[in-house]
CSV table of C-alpha atoms and ligand atoms in Angstrom, one decimal:
chain,number,residue,atom,x,y,z
A,58,UNK,CA,-22.7,16.1,4.0
A,59,UNK,CA,-22.4,15.4,0.4
A,60,UNK,CA,-20.9,11.9,1.2
A,61,UNK,CA,-24.3,10.2,1.8
A,62,UNK,CA,-25.8,11.2,-1.5
A,63,UNK,CA,-22.6,10.6,-3.7
A,64,UNK,CA,-23.4,7.9,-6.2
A,65,UNK,CA,-21.4,4.8,-6.1
A,66,UNK,CA,-19.9,4.6,-9.6
A,67,UNK,CA,-17.8,1.6,-10.3
A,68,UNK,CA,-16.2,3.3,-13.4
A,69,UNK,CA,-13.9,4.8,-10.8
A,70,UNK,CA,-12.1,1.4,-11.1
A,71,UNK,CA,-9.6,0.6,-13.8
A,72,UNK,CA,-8.2,-2.3,-15.6
A,73,UNK,CA,-4.8,-0.8,-16.4
A,74,UNK,CA,-2.5,1.9,-15.0
A,75,UNK,CA,-3.0,4.2,-17.9
A,76,UNK,CA,-6.6,4.2,-17.5
A,77,UNK,CA,-6.5,4.8,-13.8
A,78,UNK,CA,-4.1,7.6,-14.2
A,79,UNK,CA,-6.2,9.2,-17.0
A,80,UNK,CA,-9.3,9.1,-14.7
A,81,UNK,CA,-7.4,10.5,-11.7
A,82,UNK,CA,-5.8,13.3,-13.7
A,83,UNK,CA,-9.3,14.4,-15.1
A,84,UNK,CA,-10.9,14.3,-11.8
A,85,UNK,CA,-8.0,16.2,-10.0
A,86,UNK,CA,-7.9,19.2,-12.3
A,87,UNK,CA,-5.0,21.5,-13.1
A,88,UNK,CA,-2.6,21.5,-10.1
A,89,UNK,CA,-0.9,18.3,-10.5
A,90,UNK,CA,2.9,17.8,-10.4
A,91,UNK,CA,4.1,14.6,-12.2
A,92,UNK,CA,7.4,12.8,-11.6
A,93,UNK,CA,8.4,10.7,-14.6
A,94,UNK,CA,10.1,7.3,-14.2
A,95,UNK,CA,13.3,7.9,-16.2
A,96,UNK,CA,13.9,4.3,-17.3
A,97,UNK,CA,10.9,2.0,-16.9
A,98,UNK,CA,7.6,1.7,-18.8
A,99,UNK,CA,4.2,-0.1,-18.3
A,100,UNK,CA,3.4,-3.4,-20.2
A,101,UNK,CA,2.0,-1.4,-23.2
A,102,UNK,CA,5.0,0.8,-23.4
A,103,UNK,CA,3.3,3.7,-21.4
A,104,UNK,CA,5.2,6.1,-19.4
A,105,UNK,CA,5.1,5.8,-15.6
A,106,UNK,CA,4.6,8.6,-13.1
A,107,UNK,CA,4.1,9.5,-9.6
A,108,UNK,CA,1.4,12.2,-9.8
A,109,UNK,CA,0.7,14.6,-6.9
A,110,UNK,CA,-2.4,16.6,-6.9
A,111,UNK,CA,-3.1,19.6,-4.8
A,112,UNK,CA,-6.5,20.8,-3.8
A,113,UNK,CA,-7.6,23.6,-1.6
A,114,UNK,CA,-5.4,26.4,-0.5
A,115,UNK,CA,-1.8,26.1,-1.7
A,116,UNK,CA,-0.5,28.1,1.4
A,117,UNK,CA,-2.6,26.3,3.9
A,118,UNK,CA,-1.0,25.6,7.2
A,119,UNK,CA,-2.8,22.2,7.5
A,120,UNK,CA,-2.6,19.4,4.9
A,121,UNK,CA,-4.6,16.2,4.6
A,122,UNK,CA,-2.7,13.8,2.4
A,123,UNK,CA,-3.4,10.4,1.1
A,124,UNK,CA,-1.4,8.2,-1.3
A,125,UNK,CA,-1.9,4.8,-3.0
A,126,UNK,CA,0.1,2.2,-4.8
A,127,UNK,CA,3.0,1.7,-2.6
A,128,UNK,CA,2.4,-1.9,-3.3
A,129,UNK,CA,1.7,-1.5,-7.0
A,130,UNK,CA,-1.4,-3.5,-7.7
A,131,UNK,CA,-2.9,-2.4,-4.4
A,132,UNK,CA,-3.0,1.1,-6.1
A,133,UNK,CA,-6.1,0.2,-8.2
A,134,UNK,CA,-8.6,0.2,-5.3
A,135,UNK,CA,-6.7,3.2,-3.8
A,136,UNK,CA,-6.8,5.1,-7.2
A,137,UNK,CA,-10.6,4.5,-7.5
A,138,UNK,CA,-11.1,5.7,-3.9
A,139,UNK,CA,-9.3,9.0,-4.7
A,140,UNK,CA,-11.0,9.5,-8.1
A,141,UNK,CA,-14.4,8.8,-6.5
A,142,UNK,CA,-13.7,11.4,-3.7
A,143,UNK,CA,-12.7,14.0,-6.4
A,144,UNK,CA,-15.7,13.1,-8.6
A,145,UNK,CA,-18.0,13.5,-5.6
A,146,UNK,CA,-17.0,17.2,-5.3
A,147,UNK,CA,-14.6,16.6,-2.5
A,148,UNK,CA,-12.6,19.7,-3.3
A,149,UNK,CA,-15.6,21.9,-2.7
A,150,UNK,CA,-15.9,20.4,0.8
A,151,UNK,CA,-12.3,21.5,1.9
A,152,UNK,CA,-12.5,24.3,4.5
A,153,UNK,CA,-10.3,27.4,4.5
A,154,UNK,CA,-6.6,27.1,5.4
A,155,UNK,CA,-6.7,23.4,4.5
A,156,UNK,CA,-5.2,21.7,1.7
A,157,UNK,CA,-5.7,18.2,0.4
A,158,UNK,CA,-2.8,16.3,-1.4
A,159,UNK,CA,-3.2,13.0,-3.2
A,160,UNK,CA,-0.3,10.9,-4.3
A,161,UNK,CA,-1.2,8.6,-7.3
A,162,UNK,CA,1.0,5.6,-7.8
A,163,UNK,CA,3.9,5.5,-5.3
A,164,UNK,CA,5.1,2.6,-7.2
A,165,UNK,CA,3.9,3.0,-10.8
A,166,UNK,CA,5.9,0.1,-12.2
A,167,UNK,CA,4.2,-2.4,-9.9
A,168,UNK,CA,0.8,-0.6,-10.4
A,169,UNK,CA,1.2,-0.9,-14.3
A,170,UNK,CA,2.5,-4.5,-14.2
A,171,UNK,CA,0.0,-5.6,-11.5
A,172,UNK,CA,2.4,-6.7,-8.9
A,173,UNK,CA,3.1,-5.6,-5.4
A,174,UNK,CA,6.7,-5.0,-5.9
A,175,UNK,CA,9.0,-2.5,-7.9
A,176,UNK,CA,11.0,-3.4,-11.0
A,177,UNK,CA,13.8,-4.8,-8.8
A,178,UNK,CA,11.4,-7.2,-7.0
A,179,UNK,CA,11.6,-4.8,-4.0
A,180,UNK,CA,8.7,-4.2,-1.5
A,181,UNK,CA,8.8,-0.4,-1.6
A,182,UNK,CA,7.2,-0.4,1.9
A,183,UNK,CA,10.5,-2.0,3.3
A,184,UNK,CA,12.8,0.2,1.2
A,185,UNK,CA,12.7,3.5,3.2
A,186,UNK,CA,15.8,2.6,5.3
A,187,UNK,CA,19.1,4.5,5.4
A,188,UNK,CA,21.2,2.7,2.7
A,189,UNK,CA,24.4,4.5,4.0
A,190,UNK,CA,24.2,2.2,7.2
A,191,UNK,CA,24.3,-1.5,7.4
A,192,UNK,CA,20.9,-3.0,6.3
A,193,UNK,CA,18.6,-4.4,9.0
A,194,UNK,CA,19.1,-8.1,9.8
A,195,UNK,CA,16.4,-10.5,9.7
A,196,UNK,CA,17.9,-13.9,10.7
A,197,UNK,CA,14.6,-15.7,10.8
A,198,UNK,CA,14.1,-15.1,7.0
A,199,UNK,CA,16.8,-17.6,6.0
A,200,UNK,CA,14.6,-20.5,7.0
A,201,UNK,CA,11.4,-18.8,5.6
A,202,UNK,CA,13.2,-18.4,2.3
A,203,UNK,CA,14.3,-22.1,2.2
A,204,UNK,CA,10.6,-23.1,2.8
A,205,UNK,CA,8.8,-20.8,0.4
A,206,UNK,CA,10.8,-21.4,-2.8
A,207,UNK,CA,9.4,-24.5,-4.5
A,208,UNK,CA,10.2,-24.7,-8.2
A,209,UNK,CA,6.7,-26.1,-8.9
A,210,UNK,CA,3.5,-24.5,-7.9
A,211,UNK,CA,0.7,-27.0,-7.4
A,212,UNK,CA,-1.6,-28.0,-4.4
A,213,UNK,CA,0.9,-30.5,-3.2
A,214,UNK,CA,4.0,-28.1,-3.2
A,215,UNK,CA,1.8,-25.3,-1.7
A,216,UNK,CA,0.5,-27.6,1.0
A,217,UNK,CA,4.1,-28.5,1.9
A,218,UNK,CA,5.1,-24.9,2.1
A,219,UNK,CA,2.3,-24.1,4.6
A,220,UNK,CA,2.9,-27.2,6.7
A,221,UNK,CA,6.5,-26.3,7.0
A,222,UNK,CA,5.7,-22.7,7.7
A,223,UNK,CA,3.3,-23.8,10.5
A,224,UNK,CA,6.1,-25.9,12.0
A,225,UNK,CA,8.5,-23.0,11.9
A,226,UNK,CA,5.8,-20.9,13.5
A,227,UNK,CA,5.2,-23.3,16.3
A,228,UNK,CA,9.0,-23.3,16.9
A,229,UNK,CA,9.6,-19.6,17.1
A,230,UNK,CA,6.2,-18.2,18.1
A,231,UNK,CA,3.8,-15.7,16.4
A,232,UNK,CA,5.8,-12.6,16.8
A,233,UNK,CA,9.1,-14.0,15.6
A,234,UNK,CA,7.3,-15.7,12.7
A,235,UNK,CA,5.7,-12.5,11.5
A,236,UNK,CA,8.9,-10.6,11.8
A,237,UNK,CA,10.8,-13.3,9.9
A,238,UNK,CA,8.2,-13.7,7.1
A,239,UNK,CA,7.0,-10.2,6.4
A,240,UNK,CA,8.9,-7.8,8.6
A,241,UNK,CA,11.3,-7.3,5.5
A,242,UNK,CA,14.5,-8.9,4.6
A,243,UNK,CA,17.6,-7.4,2.7
A,244,UNK,CA,19.5,-10.5,1.7
A,245,UNK,CA,17.4,-12.4,-0.9
A,246,UNK,CA,16.6,-10.6,-3.9
A,247,UNK,CA,14.5,-13.4,-5.3
A,248,UNK,CA,12.5,-13.7,-1.9
A,249,UNK,CA,9.5,-12.0,-0.6
A,250,UNK,CA,9.2,-8.7,1.4
A,251,UNK,CA,12.5,-7.9,0.0
A,252,UNK,CA,13.6,-4.4,1.1
A,253,UNK,CA,16.3,-4.0,-1.6
A,254,UNK,CA,20.0,-3.3,-1.9
A,255,UNK,CA,19.6,0.4,-2.9
A,256,UNK,CA,16.9,3.2,-2.8
A,257,UNK,CA,14.3,2.5,-5.5
A,258,UNK,CA,13.3,5.3,-8.0
A,259,UNK,CA,9.9,5.3,-6.3
A,260,UNK,CA,11.5,6.0,-2.9
A,261,UNK,CA,13.5,9.0,-4.2
A,262,UNK,CA,10.5,10.4,-6.1
A,263,UNK,CA,8.3,10.2,-3.1
A,264,UNK,CA,10.8,12.0,-0.8
A,265,UNK,CA,11.3,14.7,-3.4
A,266,UNK,CA,7.6,15.1,-3.8
A,267,UNK,CA,7.2,15.4,0.0
A,268,UNK,CA,9.9,18.0,0.1
A,269,UNK,CA,8.3,20.0,-2.6
A,270,UNK,CA,4.7,20.1,-1.1
A,271,UNK,CA,4.8,19.9,2.6
A,272,UNK,CA,7.6,21.9,4.1
A,273,UNK,CA,5.5,25.1,4.8
A,274,UNK,CA,2.7,23.2,6.5
A,275,UNK,CA,2.7,22.8,10.3
A,276,UNK,CA,-0.1,20.2,10.8
A,277,UNK,CA,-0.1,17.3,8.5
A,278,UNK,CA,-2.0,14.0,8.3
A,279,UNK,CA,-1.1,11.3,5.9
A,280,UNK,CA,-2.8,8.1,5.0
A,281,UNK,CA,-1.2,5.4,2.9
A,282,UNK,CA,-3.9,3.2,1.2
A,283,UNK,CA,-3.4,-0.6,0.9
A,284,UNK,CA,-5.3,-3.8,0.6
A,285,UNK,CA,-5.2,-7.4,1.9
A,286,UNK,CA,-5.3,-6.9,5.6
A,287,UNK,CA,-8.5,-7.1,7.5
A,288,UNK,CA,-12.0,-8.5,6.8
A,289,UNK,CA,-13.4,-8.5,3.2
A,290,UNK,CA,-15.8,-5.6,2.6
A,291,UNK,CA,-14.4,-3.5,5.4
A,292,UNK,CA,-11.3,-1.5,6.0
A,293,UNK,CA,-8.9,-1.4,9.0
A,294,UNK,CA,-6.4,1.1,10.3
A,295,UNK,CA,-2.8,0.5,11.4
A,296,UNK,CA,-1.6,3.3,13.6
A,297,UNK,CA,2.1,3.1,14.5
A,298,UNK,CA,2.0,6.2,16.9
A,299,UNK,CA,2.7,5.1,20.5
A,300,UNK,CA,-0.6,4.9,22.6
A,301,UNK,CA,-1.4,8.3,24.2
A,302,UNK,CA,0.9,10.3,21.8
A,303,UNK,CA,-0.6,13.4,20.1
A,304,UNK,CA,-0.7,11.6,16.7
A,305,UNK,CA,-2.4,8.6,18.2
A,306,UNK,CA,-4.9,10.9,20.1
A,307,UNK,CA,-5.8,12.7,16.8
A,308,UNK,CA,-6.5,9.5,14.9
A,309,UNK,CA,-8.7,8.2,17.6
A,310,UNK,CA,-10.5,11.6,17.7
A,311,UNK,CA,-11.1,11.7,13.9
A,312,UNK,CA,-11.9,8.2,13.0
A,313,UNK,CA,-12.8,6.7,16.5
A,314,UNK,CA,-11.4,3.9,18.5
A,315,UNK,CA,-11.0,1.6,15.5
A,316,UNK,CA,-8.3,4.0,14.1
A,317,UNK,CA,-5.9,2.9,17.0
A,318,UNK,CA,-7.1,-0.4,18.5
A,319,UNK,CA,-6.3,-2.6,15.4
A,320,UNK,CA,-10.0,-3.7,15.2
A,321,UNK,CA,-10.4,-6.2,12.4
A,322,UNK,CA,-6.7,-7.0,12.2
A,323,UNK,CA,-6.6,-10.9,12.3
A,324,UNK,CA,-2.8,-11.1,12.5
A,325,UNK,CA,-2.1,-12.7,15.9
A,326,UNK,CA,1.2,-10.6,15.6
A,327,UNK,CA,1.8,-7.7,13.4
A,328,UNK,CA,5.4,-7.7,12.4
A,329,UNK,CA,7.9,-5.0,13.4
A,330,UNK,CA,8.4,-3.6,9.9
A,331,UNK,CA,11.5,-1.8,8.6
A,332,UNK,CA,11.6,0.9,6.0
A,333,UNK,CA,7.9,1.9,5.8
A,334,UNK,CA,6.9,4.8,3.5
A,335,UNK,CA,5.2,6.5,6.4
A,336,UNK,CA,8.5,6.3,8.3
A,337,UNK,CA,10.2,8.4,5.5
A,338,UNK,CA,7.3,10.8,5.6
A,339,UNK,CA,7.8,11.4,9.2
A,340,UNK,CA,11.5,11.7,9.0
A,341,UNK,CA,11.2,14.4,6.2
A,342,UNK,CA,8.6,16.4,8.1
A,343,UNK,CA,10.0,16.0,11.7
A,344,UNK,CA,9.5,19.8,12.3
A,345,UNK,CA,5.7,19.5,11.8
A,346,UNK,CA,3.0,18.0,13.9
A,347,UNK,CA,2.0,14.6,12.3
A,348,UNK,CA,-0.6,12.0,12.2
A,349,UNK,CA,0.2,9.1,9.8
A,350,UNK,CA,-1.8,5.9,9.3
A,351,UNK,CA,-2.0,2.9,7.0
A,352,UNK,CA,-5.6,2.1,5.8
A,353,UNK,CA,-6.1,-1.5,4.4
A,354,UNK,CA,-9.3,-2.8,2.6
A,355,UNK,CA,-9.5,-6.4,3.4
A,356,UNK,CA,-9.7,-8.9,0.7
A,357,UNK,CA,-9.0,-12.6,1.6
A,358,UNK,CA,-8.2,-14.6,4.8
A,359,UNK,CA,-4.6,-14.2,6.0
A,360,UNK,CA,-3.4,-17.5,4.8
A,361,UNK,CA,-4.8,-16.9,1.3
A,362,UNK,CA,-3.0,-13.5,1.1
A,363,UNK,CA,0.3,-15.2,2.3
A,364,UNK,CA,-0.3,-17.7,-0.5
A,365,UNK,CA,-0.7,-14.9,-3.0
A,366,UNK,CA,2.4,-13.2,-1.8
A,367,UNK,CA,4.4,-16.5,-2.3
A,368,UNK,CA,2.5,-17.0,-5.8
A,369,UNK,CA,3.8,-13.5,-6.8
A,370,UNK,CA,7.3,-14.7,-6.2
A,371,UNK,CA,6.7,-17.9,-8.1
A,372,UNK,CA,5.2,-16.0,-11.0
A,373,UNK,CA,8.2,-13.7,-11.3
A,374,UNK,CA,11.0,-16.1,-10.9
A,375,UNK,CA,9.5,-19.4,-12.3
A,376,UNK,CA,6.5,-18.3,-14.4
A,377,UNK,CA,8.7,-17.4,-17.5
A,378,UNK,CA,9.8,-21.2,-17.6
A,379,UNK,CA,6.1,-22.2,-17.4
A,380,UNK,CA,4.0,-19.5,-19.1
A,381,UNK,CA,0.8,-21.4,-19.5
A,382,UNK,CA,0.7,-22.3,-15.8
A,383,UNK,CA,1.5,-18.6,-14.9
A,384,UNK,CA,-1.4,-17.5,-17.1
A,385,UNK,CA,-3.7,-19.8,-15.2
A,386,UNK,CA,-2.5,-18.6,-11.9
A,387,UNK,CA,-2.5,-14.9,-12.5
A,388,UNK,CA,-6.1,-14.3,-11.6
A,389,UNK,CA,-5.7,-15.9,-8.2
A,390,UNK,CA,-3.0,-13.5,-7.5
A,391,UNK,CA,-4.7,-10.4,-8.7
A,392,UNK,CA,-8.0,-11.3,-6.8
A,393,UNK,CA,-6.0,-11.3,-3.5
A,394,UNK,CA,-5.1,-7.6,-3.9
A,395,UNK,CA,-7.6,-6.2,-6.3
A,396,UNK,CA,-10.8,-8.1,-6.2
A,397,UNK,CA,-13.1,-7.8,-9.2
A,398,UNK,CA,-16.3,-8.5,-7.1
A,399,UNK,CA,-18.6,-5.5,-7.6
A,400,UNK,CA,-19.8,-5.7,-3.9
A,401,UNK,CA,-16.2,-5.4,-2.8
A,402,UNK,CA,-15.5,-2.5,-5.1
A,403,UNK,CA,-18.8,-0.8,-3.8
A,404,UNK,CA,-17.6,-1.1,-0.2
A,405,UNK,CA,-14.3,0.5,-1.2
A,406,UNK,CA,-16.1,3.6,-2.6
A,407,UNK,CA,-18.5,3.9,0.1
A,408,UNK,CA,-16.2,3.6,3.0
A,409,UNK,CA,-13.3,5.6,1.6
A,410,UNK,CA,-15.6,8.6,0.8
A,411,UNK,CA,-16.7,8.5,4.5
A,412,UNK,CA,-13.1,8.3,6.0
A,413,UNK,CA,-11.6,10.7,3.6
A,414,UNK,CA,-14.3,13.3,4.4
A,415,UNK,CA,-13.6,12.6,8.1
A,416,UNK,CA,-9.9,13.2,7.5
A,417,UNK,CA,-10.6,16.6,5.9
A,418,UNK,CA,-12.8,17.6,8.8
A,419,UNK,CA,-10.5,16.4,11.3
A,420,UNK,CA,-7.5,18.1,9.9
A,421,UNK,CA,-9.4,21.4,9.3
A,422,UNK,CA,-10.5,21.4,12.9
A,423,UNK,CA,-6.9,20.7,14.3
B,261,ZN,ZN1,0.1,-3.1,0.9
């Protein structure tokens, strides 16, 4: 296996979207299709794209696909993982009748602007719902929103937010709290985990790209890379296939028990999410055999990540009135989703190389 010898090279990580994209495109080679965002730019005026790279046989009946940047800023580690695998000669390790497809920057606006959300403050991973039907109802969010919207961000105001959230959680229980807090809400455009009032550009681009690359394949595995759930220096798997189903059993076979047993997930209750990107992937490719997973690289303890999610909201809606304070707080936000620590980044590259190679082998043995 080439993976053991691959050199850990932290230059796979980038400080800007443009840099990350350039590295990815260079490593991916010539077979890339790019979907240009028609009306948004990065902070330096740069164009924004969803880039889709195809490696291996274009007519393969089996595809191993990986995407990153659904939550914008979380795309930096994901991009580094994909670029590192490509630089390690990953394409040469793809067996016959297998293709690998990488999606770079599902939400390029958030990636470029270093935030989780889209240009409309939408959590793209709650936006893949059917907008022709009434939007999902999240009655618990009303109370969450009242608690989490302080005008000032300081230790006292944050302490009050967390005290009130804890009281709310005691009242409704862990599962209802998770569902209310981050299951997704469709009513408060200045809130958190907001699913939106309409389909985001990134949503349409992703579905178009899936339609253009996957319809001929019969066996498809897709992993959506994220950060901020699980222990620091490790990764965790979120498998949403029902226990015992074929997708679930394949994930277990290829990555082991940890791929399905939520090992390392410290949430006492994982929310019932609405509108996930992998839901859309499964809906488009309902005629194929599928295995889909979310992989998260852990960063901080859960409460610190929640704090960062609330800080993101404050920075967006109150930061412009207090730019000096916003500048001071920005590093705290970025570290929660894209840590700068070298040891953390090494762990991302080392572990992703291994689980990506396992994915390729698993899919080719299917
Ligand atoms: Zn995420």
